[in-house]
XYZ file of C-alpha atoms in Angstrom:
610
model
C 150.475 117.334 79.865
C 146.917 117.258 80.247
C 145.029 119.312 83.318
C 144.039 117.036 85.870
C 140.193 116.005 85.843
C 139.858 117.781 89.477
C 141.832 120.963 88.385
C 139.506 121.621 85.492
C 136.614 121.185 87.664
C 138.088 123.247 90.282
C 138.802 126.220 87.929
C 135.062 125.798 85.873
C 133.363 126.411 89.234
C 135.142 129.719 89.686
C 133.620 130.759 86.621
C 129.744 129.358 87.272
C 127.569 129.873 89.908
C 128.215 127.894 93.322
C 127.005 124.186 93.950
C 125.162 125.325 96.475
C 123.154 127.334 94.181
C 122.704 124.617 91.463
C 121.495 122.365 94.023
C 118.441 124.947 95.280
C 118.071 125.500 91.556
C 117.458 121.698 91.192
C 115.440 121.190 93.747
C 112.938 123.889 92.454
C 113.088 121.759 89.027
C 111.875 118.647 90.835
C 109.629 120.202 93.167
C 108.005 121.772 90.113
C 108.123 118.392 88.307
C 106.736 116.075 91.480
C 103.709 118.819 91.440
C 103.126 118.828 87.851
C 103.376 115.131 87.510
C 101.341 114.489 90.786
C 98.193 116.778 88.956
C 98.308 115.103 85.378
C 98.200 111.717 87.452
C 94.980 113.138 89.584
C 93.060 113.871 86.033
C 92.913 110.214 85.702
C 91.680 106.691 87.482
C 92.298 102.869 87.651
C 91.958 100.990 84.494
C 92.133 97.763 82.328
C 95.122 96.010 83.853
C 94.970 98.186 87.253
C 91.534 95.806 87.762
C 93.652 92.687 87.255
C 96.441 93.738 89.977
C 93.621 94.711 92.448
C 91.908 91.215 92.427
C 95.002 89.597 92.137
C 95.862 91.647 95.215
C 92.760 91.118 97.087
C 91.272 88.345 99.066
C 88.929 87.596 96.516
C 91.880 87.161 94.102
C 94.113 85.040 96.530
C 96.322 87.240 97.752
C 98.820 86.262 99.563
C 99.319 83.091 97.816
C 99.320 85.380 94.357
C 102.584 86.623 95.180
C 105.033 84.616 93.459
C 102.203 83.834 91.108
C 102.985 85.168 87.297
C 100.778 87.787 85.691
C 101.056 88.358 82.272
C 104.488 86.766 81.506
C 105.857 88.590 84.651
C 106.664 88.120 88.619
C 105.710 91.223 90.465
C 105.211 90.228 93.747
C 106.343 93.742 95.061
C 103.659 95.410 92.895
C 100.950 93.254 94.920
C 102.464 93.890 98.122
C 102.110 97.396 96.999
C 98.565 97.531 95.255
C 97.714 95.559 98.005
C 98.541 97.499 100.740
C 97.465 101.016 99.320
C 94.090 99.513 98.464
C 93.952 97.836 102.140
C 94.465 101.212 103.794
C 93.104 103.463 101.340
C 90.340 101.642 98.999
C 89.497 103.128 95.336
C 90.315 106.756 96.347
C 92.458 108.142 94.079
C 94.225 111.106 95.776
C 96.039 108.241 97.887
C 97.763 106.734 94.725
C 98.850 110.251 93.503
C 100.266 110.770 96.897
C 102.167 107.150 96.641
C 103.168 108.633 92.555
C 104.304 111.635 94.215
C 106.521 110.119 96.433
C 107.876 107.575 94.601
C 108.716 110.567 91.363
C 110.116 112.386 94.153
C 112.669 109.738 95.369
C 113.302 109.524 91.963
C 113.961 112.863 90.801
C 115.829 113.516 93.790
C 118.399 110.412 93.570
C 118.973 110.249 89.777
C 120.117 114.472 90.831
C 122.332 112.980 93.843
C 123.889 110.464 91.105
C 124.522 113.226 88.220
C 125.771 115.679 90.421
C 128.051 112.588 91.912
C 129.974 111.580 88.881
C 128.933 115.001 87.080
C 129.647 117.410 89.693
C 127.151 120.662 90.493
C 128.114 122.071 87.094
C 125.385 124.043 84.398
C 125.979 121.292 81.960
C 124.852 118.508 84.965
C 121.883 120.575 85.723
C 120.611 121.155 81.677
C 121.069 117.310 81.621
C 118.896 117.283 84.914
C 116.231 119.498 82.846
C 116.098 117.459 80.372
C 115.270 114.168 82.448
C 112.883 116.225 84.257
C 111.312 117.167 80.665
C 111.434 113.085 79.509
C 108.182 112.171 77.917
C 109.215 108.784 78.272
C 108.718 109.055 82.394
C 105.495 111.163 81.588
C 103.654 108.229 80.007
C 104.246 105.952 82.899
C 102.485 107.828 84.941
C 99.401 107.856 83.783
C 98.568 104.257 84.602
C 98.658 102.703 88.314
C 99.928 99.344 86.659
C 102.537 101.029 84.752
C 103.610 103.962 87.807
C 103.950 100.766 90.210
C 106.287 99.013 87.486
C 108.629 102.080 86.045
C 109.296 104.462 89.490
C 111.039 101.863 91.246
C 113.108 101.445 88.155
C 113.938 104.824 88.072
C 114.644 104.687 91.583
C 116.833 101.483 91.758
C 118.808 102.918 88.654
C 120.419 105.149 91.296
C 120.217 103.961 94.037
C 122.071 100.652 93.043
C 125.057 103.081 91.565
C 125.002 106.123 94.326
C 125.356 102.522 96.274
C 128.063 100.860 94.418
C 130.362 104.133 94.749
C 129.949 104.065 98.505
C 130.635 100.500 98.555
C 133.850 101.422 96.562
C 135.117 104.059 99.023
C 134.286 102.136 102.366
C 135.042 98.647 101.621
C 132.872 97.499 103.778
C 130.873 93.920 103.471
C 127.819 95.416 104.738
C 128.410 98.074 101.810
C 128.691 95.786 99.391
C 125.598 94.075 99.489
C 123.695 96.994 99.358
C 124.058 97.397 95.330
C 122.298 93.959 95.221
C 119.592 94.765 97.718
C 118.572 97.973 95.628
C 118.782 96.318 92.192
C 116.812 92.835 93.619
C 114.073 95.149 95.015
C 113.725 96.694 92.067
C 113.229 93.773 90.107
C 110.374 92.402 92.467
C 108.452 94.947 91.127
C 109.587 94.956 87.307
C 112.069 92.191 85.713
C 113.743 94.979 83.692
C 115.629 96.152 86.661
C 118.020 93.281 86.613
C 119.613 95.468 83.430
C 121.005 97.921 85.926
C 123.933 94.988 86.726
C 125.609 95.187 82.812
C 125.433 98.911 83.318
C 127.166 99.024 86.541
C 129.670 96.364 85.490
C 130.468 98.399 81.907
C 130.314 101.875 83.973
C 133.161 100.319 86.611
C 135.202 99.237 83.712
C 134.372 102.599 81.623
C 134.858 105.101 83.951
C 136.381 106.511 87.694
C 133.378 106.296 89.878
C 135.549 107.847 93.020
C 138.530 109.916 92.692
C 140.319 107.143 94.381
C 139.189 104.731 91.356
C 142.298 102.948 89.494
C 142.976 104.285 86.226
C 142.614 101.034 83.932
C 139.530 99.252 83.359
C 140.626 96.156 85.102
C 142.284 97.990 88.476
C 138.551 99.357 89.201
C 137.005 95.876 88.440
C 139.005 94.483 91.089
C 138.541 97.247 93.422
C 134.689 96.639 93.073
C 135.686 93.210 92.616
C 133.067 92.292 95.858
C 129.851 94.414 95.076
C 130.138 93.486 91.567
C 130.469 89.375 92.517
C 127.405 89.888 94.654
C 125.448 92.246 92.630
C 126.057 89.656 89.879
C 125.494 86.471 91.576
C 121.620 88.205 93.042
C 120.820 89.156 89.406
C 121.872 85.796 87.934
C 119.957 83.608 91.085
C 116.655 85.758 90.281
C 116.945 85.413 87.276
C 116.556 82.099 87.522
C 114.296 82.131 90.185
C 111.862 84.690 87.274
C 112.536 81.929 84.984
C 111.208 78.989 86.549
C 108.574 80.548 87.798
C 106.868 82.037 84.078
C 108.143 78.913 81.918
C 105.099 77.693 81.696
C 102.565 81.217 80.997
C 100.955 81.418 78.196
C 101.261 84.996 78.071
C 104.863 85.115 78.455
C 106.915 87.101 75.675
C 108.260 84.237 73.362
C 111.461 85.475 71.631
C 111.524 84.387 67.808
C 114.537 85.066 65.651
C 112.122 85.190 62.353
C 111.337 88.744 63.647
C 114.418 90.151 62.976
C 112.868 90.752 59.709
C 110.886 93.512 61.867
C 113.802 95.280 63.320
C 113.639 98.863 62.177
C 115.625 102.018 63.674
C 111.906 103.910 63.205
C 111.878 104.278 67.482
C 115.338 105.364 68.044
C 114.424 108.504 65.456
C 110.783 109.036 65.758
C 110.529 108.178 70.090
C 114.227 108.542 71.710
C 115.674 110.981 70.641
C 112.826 113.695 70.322
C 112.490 112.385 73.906
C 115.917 114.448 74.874
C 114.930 117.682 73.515
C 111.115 117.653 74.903
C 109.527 115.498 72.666
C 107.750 116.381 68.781
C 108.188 120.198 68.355
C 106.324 121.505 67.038
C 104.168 120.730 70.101
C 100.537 118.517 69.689
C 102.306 115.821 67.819
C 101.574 113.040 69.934
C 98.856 111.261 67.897
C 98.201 107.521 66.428
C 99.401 105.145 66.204
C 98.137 103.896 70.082
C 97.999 106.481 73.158
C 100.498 108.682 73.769
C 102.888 107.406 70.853
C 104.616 109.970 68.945
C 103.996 110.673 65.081
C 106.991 112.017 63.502
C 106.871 110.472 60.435
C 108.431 112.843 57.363
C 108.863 115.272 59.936
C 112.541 117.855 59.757
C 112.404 117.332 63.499
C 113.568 113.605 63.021
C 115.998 114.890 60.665
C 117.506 117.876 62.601
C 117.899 115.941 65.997
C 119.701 113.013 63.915
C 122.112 115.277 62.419
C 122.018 117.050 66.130
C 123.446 113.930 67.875
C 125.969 112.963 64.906
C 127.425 116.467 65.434
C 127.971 116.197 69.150
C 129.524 112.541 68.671
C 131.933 114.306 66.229
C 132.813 117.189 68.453
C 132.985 115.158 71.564
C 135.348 112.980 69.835
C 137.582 115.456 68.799
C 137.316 117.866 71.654
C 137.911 114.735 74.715
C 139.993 111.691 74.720
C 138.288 108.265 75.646
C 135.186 109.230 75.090
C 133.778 106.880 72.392
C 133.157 104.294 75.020
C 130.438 106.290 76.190
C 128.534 106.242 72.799
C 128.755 102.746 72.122
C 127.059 101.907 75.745
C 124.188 103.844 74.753
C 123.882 102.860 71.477
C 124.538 99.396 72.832
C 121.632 99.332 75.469
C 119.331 101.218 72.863
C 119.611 98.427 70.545
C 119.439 95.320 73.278
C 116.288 97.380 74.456
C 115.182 97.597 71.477
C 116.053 93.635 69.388
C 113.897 92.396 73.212
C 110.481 94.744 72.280
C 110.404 93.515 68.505
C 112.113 89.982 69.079
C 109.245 89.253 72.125
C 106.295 90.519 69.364
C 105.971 93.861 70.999
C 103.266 95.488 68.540
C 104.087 98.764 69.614
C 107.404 99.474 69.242
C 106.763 103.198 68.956
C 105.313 102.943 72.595
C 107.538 105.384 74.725
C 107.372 103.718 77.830
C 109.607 100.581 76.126
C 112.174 103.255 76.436
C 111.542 104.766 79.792
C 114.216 102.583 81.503
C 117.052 104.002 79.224
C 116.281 107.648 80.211
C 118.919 107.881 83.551
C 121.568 106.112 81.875
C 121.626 107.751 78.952
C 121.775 111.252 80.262
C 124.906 110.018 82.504
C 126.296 108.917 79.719
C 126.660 111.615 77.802
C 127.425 113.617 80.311
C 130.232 111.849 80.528
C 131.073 111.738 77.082
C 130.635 115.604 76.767
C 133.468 115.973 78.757
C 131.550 116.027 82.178
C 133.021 113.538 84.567
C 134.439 114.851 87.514
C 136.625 111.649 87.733
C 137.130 110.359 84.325
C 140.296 110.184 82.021
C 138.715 112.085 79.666
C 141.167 115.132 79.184
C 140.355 117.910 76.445
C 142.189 117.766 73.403
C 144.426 121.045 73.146
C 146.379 121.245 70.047
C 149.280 123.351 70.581
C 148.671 127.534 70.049
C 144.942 127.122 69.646
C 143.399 128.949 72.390
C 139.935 127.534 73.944
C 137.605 130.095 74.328
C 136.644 130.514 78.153
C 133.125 132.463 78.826
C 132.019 134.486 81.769
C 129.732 133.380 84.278
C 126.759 135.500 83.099
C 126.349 134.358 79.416
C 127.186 130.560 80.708
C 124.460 130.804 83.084
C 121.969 132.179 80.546
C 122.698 129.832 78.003
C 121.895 127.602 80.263
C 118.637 128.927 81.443
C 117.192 129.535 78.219
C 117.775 125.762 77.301
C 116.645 124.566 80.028
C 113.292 126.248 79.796
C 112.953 125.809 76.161
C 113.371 122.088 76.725
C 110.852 122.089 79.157
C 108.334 124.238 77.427
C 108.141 121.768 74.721
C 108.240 118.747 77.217
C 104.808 120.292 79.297
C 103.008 121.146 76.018
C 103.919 117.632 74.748
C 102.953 115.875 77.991
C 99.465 117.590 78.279
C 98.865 116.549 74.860
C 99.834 112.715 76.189
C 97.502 113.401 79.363
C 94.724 114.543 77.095
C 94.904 111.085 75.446
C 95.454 109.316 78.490
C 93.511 110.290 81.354
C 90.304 108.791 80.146
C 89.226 106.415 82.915
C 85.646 105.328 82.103
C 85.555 102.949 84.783
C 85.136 105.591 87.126
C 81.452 106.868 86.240
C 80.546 103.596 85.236
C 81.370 102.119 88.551
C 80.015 105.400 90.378
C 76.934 104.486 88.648
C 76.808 101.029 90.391
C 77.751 101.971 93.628
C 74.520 104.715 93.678
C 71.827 102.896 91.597
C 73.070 99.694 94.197
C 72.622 101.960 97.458
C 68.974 103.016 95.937
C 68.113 99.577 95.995
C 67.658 99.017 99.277
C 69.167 95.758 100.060
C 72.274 94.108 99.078
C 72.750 92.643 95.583
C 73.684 89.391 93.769
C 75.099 90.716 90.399
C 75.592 87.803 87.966
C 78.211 86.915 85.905
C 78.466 89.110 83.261
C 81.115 90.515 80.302
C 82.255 94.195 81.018
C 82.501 95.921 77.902
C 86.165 96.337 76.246
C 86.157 100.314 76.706
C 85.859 99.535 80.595
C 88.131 97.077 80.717
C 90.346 95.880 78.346
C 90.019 92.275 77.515
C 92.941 91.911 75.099
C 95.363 92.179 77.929
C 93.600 90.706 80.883
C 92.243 88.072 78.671
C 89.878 86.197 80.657
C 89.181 88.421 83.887
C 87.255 91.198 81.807
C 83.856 90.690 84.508
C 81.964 93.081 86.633
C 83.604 91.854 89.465
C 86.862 92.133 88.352
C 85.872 96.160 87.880
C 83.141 96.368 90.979
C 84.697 94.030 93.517
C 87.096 96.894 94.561
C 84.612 99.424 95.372
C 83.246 97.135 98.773
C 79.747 97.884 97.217
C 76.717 96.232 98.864
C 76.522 93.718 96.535
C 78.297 90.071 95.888
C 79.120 87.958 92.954
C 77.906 84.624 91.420
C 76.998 82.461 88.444
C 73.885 81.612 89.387
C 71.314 83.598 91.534
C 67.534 83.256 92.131
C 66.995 87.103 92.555
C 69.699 88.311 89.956
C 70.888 91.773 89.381
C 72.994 93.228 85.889
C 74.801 95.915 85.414
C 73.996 98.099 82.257
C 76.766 99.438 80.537
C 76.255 103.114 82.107
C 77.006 100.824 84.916
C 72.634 101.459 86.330
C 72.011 97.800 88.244
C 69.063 96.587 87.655
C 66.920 93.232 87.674
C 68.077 90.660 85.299
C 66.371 88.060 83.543
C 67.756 85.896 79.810
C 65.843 86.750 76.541
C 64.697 82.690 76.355
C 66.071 82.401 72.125
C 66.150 78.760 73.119
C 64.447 76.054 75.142
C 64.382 71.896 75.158
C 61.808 69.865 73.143
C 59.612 68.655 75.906
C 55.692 67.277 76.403
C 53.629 70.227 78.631
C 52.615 68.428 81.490
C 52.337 69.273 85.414
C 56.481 68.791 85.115
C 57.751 69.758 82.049
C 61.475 68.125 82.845
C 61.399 65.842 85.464
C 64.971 65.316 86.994
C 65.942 62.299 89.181
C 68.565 62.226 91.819
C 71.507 60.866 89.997
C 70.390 60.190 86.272
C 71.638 62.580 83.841
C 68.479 64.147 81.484
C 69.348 64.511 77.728
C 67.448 67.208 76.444
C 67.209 68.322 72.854
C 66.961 71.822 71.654
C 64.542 73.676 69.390
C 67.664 75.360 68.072
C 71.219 74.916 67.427
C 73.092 77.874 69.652
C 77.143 78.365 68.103
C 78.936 77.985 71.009
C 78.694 81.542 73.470
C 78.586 82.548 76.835
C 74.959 81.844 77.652
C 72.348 82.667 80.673
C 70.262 79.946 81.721
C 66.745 80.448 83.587
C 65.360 77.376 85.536
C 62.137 77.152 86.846
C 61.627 74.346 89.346
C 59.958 73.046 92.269
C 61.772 70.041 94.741
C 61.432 69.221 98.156
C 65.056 69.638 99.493
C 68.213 71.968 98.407
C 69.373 70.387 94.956
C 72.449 70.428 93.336
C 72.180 70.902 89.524
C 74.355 70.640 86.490
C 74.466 71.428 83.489
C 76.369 70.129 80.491
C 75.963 71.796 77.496
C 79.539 70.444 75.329
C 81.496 72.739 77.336
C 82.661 73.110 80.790
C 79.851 72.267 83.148
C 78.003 74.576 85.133
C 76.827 73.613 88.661
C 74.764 75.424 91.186
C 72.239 74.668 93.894
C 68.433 75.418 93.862
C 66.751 75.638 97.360
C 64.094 73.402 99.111
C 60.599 74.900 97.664
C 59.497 76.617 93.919
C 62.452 78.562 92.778
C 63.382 80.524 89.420
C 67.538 80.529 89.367
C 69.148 82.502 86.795
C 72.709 80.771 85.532
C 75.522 81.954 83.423
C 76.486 78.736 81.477
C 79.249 78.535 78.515
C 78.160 76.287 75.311
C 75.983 75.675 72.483
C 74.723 72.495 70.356
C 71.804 71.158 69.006
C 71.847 68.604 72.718
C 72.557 69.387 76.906
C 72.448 67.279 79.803
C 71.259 68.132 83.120
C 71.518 65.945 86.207
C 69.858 66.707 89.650
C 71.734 65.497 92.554
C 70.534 65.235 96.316
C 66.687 64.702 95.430
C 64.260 64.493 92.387
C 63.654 67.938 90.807
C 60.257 68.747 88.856
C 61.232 71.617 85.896
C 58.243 73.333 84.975
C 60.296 76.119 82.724
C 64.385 76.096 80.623
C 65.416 78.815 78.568
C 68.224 80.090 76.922
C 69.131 82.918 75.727
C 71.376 86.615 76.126
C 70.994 88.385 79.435
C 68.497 91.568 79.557
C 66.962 93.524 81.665
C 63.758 91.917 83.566
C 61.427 94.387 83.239
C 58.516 92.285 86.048
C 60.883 92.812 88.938
């Protein structure tokens, strides 16, 4: 007859050291981990996306309407709130999203310990497996990017939450209790969409496993005794999903899932990213390299070799040392390769991105916990053939054994992860938009900067497609300065981010007669003018000359969108960022007749007569 599950635990913790030990010891592990994490987030600053969330956050960008808007193929209306509100108290200082980091890591750490130790008990093995999620690479990288740290810590917070929730949902019974699964696992996805996976896992957990020692002993007994939380975690996951769906049907930028990738699919991240994940990432350390920041390069290396044949050993032994255990492995390897067929089947081009992954870390170190023989509730008795004895060890070499792991684990994990910071904590927005805040204040007098293209290694314009502008990057900093297409004393910023007076290089200018008014513009009647060039079509910068005797509205058509602005009552010289090109323009003048004694064309530079 096999030893009850509670009987073996019972008679392991005579031999280790108490719970009350392993807990302090855990505590120091994610004390050290919230302050280690907390100063590789301080070596870095907001950057290419981080600019998109902050307008879309602001004022200037809508907010609150952009709640519910979609961003990128996604609905993060929790990450605005949040962006939002940090920015609103706090501005562009930096120390105050570290401190937000550190307390978000820290609810993190300290819940996914509270759900190991749960279903794990406060064993050595549940504390190694602790280590190594403290050691994860795959967390590291998250946090190295505001957009991606407000998007991945509440996913590793609802992960378990939503099950520390379920189980007490299961042992009270309570209505109130049962809606609380939901609640965690719905606020969670109003920050990141990926959160709704944490309802399959629950579901397949329930049915895999005893999540209290009160839990039925057949699959479908404990799916009807979480029969309520389950119905409403299920029908809040399906209803948002909806809700997600409706809303980012129609963006452009929304992940479009093609079966002719397929042909992609490749095993490459579960060998060269996930697994070398669980034992502190490449080793030897300084690995992390091309191909994109803080991806792993293991290719031909014995490391991707050992840790395969690693895992295929401890499958084997856990399947002959444990009954019912293979259910375990196939959930991970299950979830691994859903996670996986969604990065390459939405055109993911980095598949070897760790982050992708980051999600899987909590569930698959409960996992095999469980399938190691862990649970403190499972069916998952050791198989004792009769007259072989099972070698029992005292507490001292246990406790070593475990120490030394530990610590090995995370000596490669902090070598590998300031190797990742290295790579990731460049932020040259920071100096560049230092520079415009002081060269701005030595002005004098507040600014109109124009319209103008930041360059790509200040902001990335691959991602945020059309919102790569100064004032995407500058807006945040409350400079004295303010925003416009068209300005008559206009400003630039230079890509050191210096401001300074800004005029167009005039490559182009119409065909006209020199007379007192070169142009002359009459209320209403559009003005074809013809060009003594032939611009491709570009992002141009206008510079009108003109004299009239009342403000003016003026527009300009150059076979592209239109550009309006307004010249005042008087002689004037308005500088205009205009998109177009052609051999012809129009211009019309409305609200009074307009006398145009100079039109040029051309890139914007640096005025050197102001």
């Amino acid at each position: 007859m096999a030893v009850p599950v509670q009987t073996v635990e019972e008679n392991t913790q005579r031999r280790s050291l108490s719970p009350r030990s392993i807990d302090i010891a855990a505590l120091v592990l994610i004390a050290l981990q919230v302050a280690y994490f907390a100063w590789s987030t301080s070596t870095t600053w907001f950057k290419q996306d981080d600019y998109a969330e902050l307008l879309l956050a602001s004022r200037a960008g809508g907010f609150p309407g952009t709640l519910f808007h979609e961003f990128n193929g996604h609905l993060i209306p929790a990450v605005l709130a949040l962006v939002s509100a940090v920015h609103w108290l706090f501005g562009m200082n930096w120390s105050a999203v570290v401190a937000v980091t550190a307390a978000m890591q820290l609810a993190a750490s300290f819940l996914t310990w509270r759900a190991l130790r749960g279903l794990l008990g406060a064993r050595l093995l549940t504390f190694f497996l602790f280590a190594v999620y403290v050691g994860s690479v795959l967390i590291f990288q998250t946090l190295m990017w505001w957009c991606t740290i407000t998007i991945y810590l509440p996913l590793q917070i609802a992960f378990p939450a939503a099950l520390l929730l379920l189980q007490r949902a299961i042992r009270t019974k309570s209505k109130f209790d049962a809606a609380l699964p939901a609640l965690a696992v719905l606020i969670g996805s109003l920050f990141f969409e990926k959160c709704l996976t944490i309802t399959p896992f629950l579901i397949l957990l329930v049915a895999a496993t005893r999540l209290t020692p009160t839990s039925g002993s057949k699959a479908r007994d404990r799916l009807r005794e979480a029969k309520v939380p389950l119905i409403i975690l299920t029908a809040t996951t399906l209803i948002y999903a909806v809700i997600y769906q409706l809303v980012t049907r129609t963006s452009p930028y929304r992940p479009q899932f093609e079966a002719s990738r397929l042909s992609d699919f490749t095993l490459d991240p579960f060998f060269r990213v996930f697994l070398p994940s669980f034992s502190g990432g490449p080793f030897p350390v300084g690995r992390i390299a091309a191909p994109g920041p803080g991806m792993f390069d293991l290719t031909g290396s014995a490391q991707m070799w050992l840790t395969a044949i690693f895992v295929i050993g401890l499958v084997a032994w856990s399947l002959a040392r444990f009954r019912n255990v293979l259910r375990y492995w196939v959930i991970i390897a299950g979830f691994f390769l859903v996670n996986l067929a969604m990065v390459v089947l939405s055109g993911r081009e980095w598949t070897l991105n760790p982050r992708y992954y980051a999600e899987l870390v909590f569930p698959t170190i409960l996992l095999v916990g469980l399938a190691i023989g862990g649970g403190l509730f499972s069916d998952t008795p050791r198989r004792r053939p009769q007259g072989v004895r099972t070698i029992q060890f005292s507490m001292f070499p246990r406790v070593a054994l475990t120490a030394v792991a530990s610590i090995a684990v995370l000596a490669i994990a902090v070598n590998n992860m300031n190797g990742m910071r290295k790579l990731l904590e460049p932020a040259p927005a920071l100096a560049y938009s230092e520079t415009a805040l002081r060269s701005s204040e030595q002005i004098g007098h507040p600014v109109t900067l124009i319209r103008q293209y930041v360059s790509s290694s200040i902001i990335n314009g691959i991602f945020l497609h059309d919102l790569n502008f100064t004032y995407v990057v500058l807006q945040p900093m409350a400079g004295p300065w303010k925003f416009a297409d068209a300005a008559i004393d206009p400003y630039m910023v230079l890509e050191d981010g210096t401001v300074v007076p800004a005029g167009n290089s005039h490559e182009t200018v119409p065909q006209y007669e020199n007379g007192l008014c070169n142009i002359d513009l009459h209320n209403g009647v559009p003005k074809l003018l013809t060009m003594n060039g032939d611009p491709f079509p570009w992002t141009w910068y206008g510079s009108l000359t003109a004299a009239t005797r009342s403000d003016v509205q003026i527009t300009v058509d150059w076979n592209a969108d239109p550009t309006t602005f307004t010249i005042p009552n008087g002689v004037s010289n308005t500088l205009f960022y205009i998109p177009g090109g052609g051999k012809t323009m129009t211009v019309t003048a409305t609200g009074g007749d307009v006398c145009v004694t100079d039109l040029g064309f051309g890139n914007l530079v640096r005025d050197p007569f102001r």
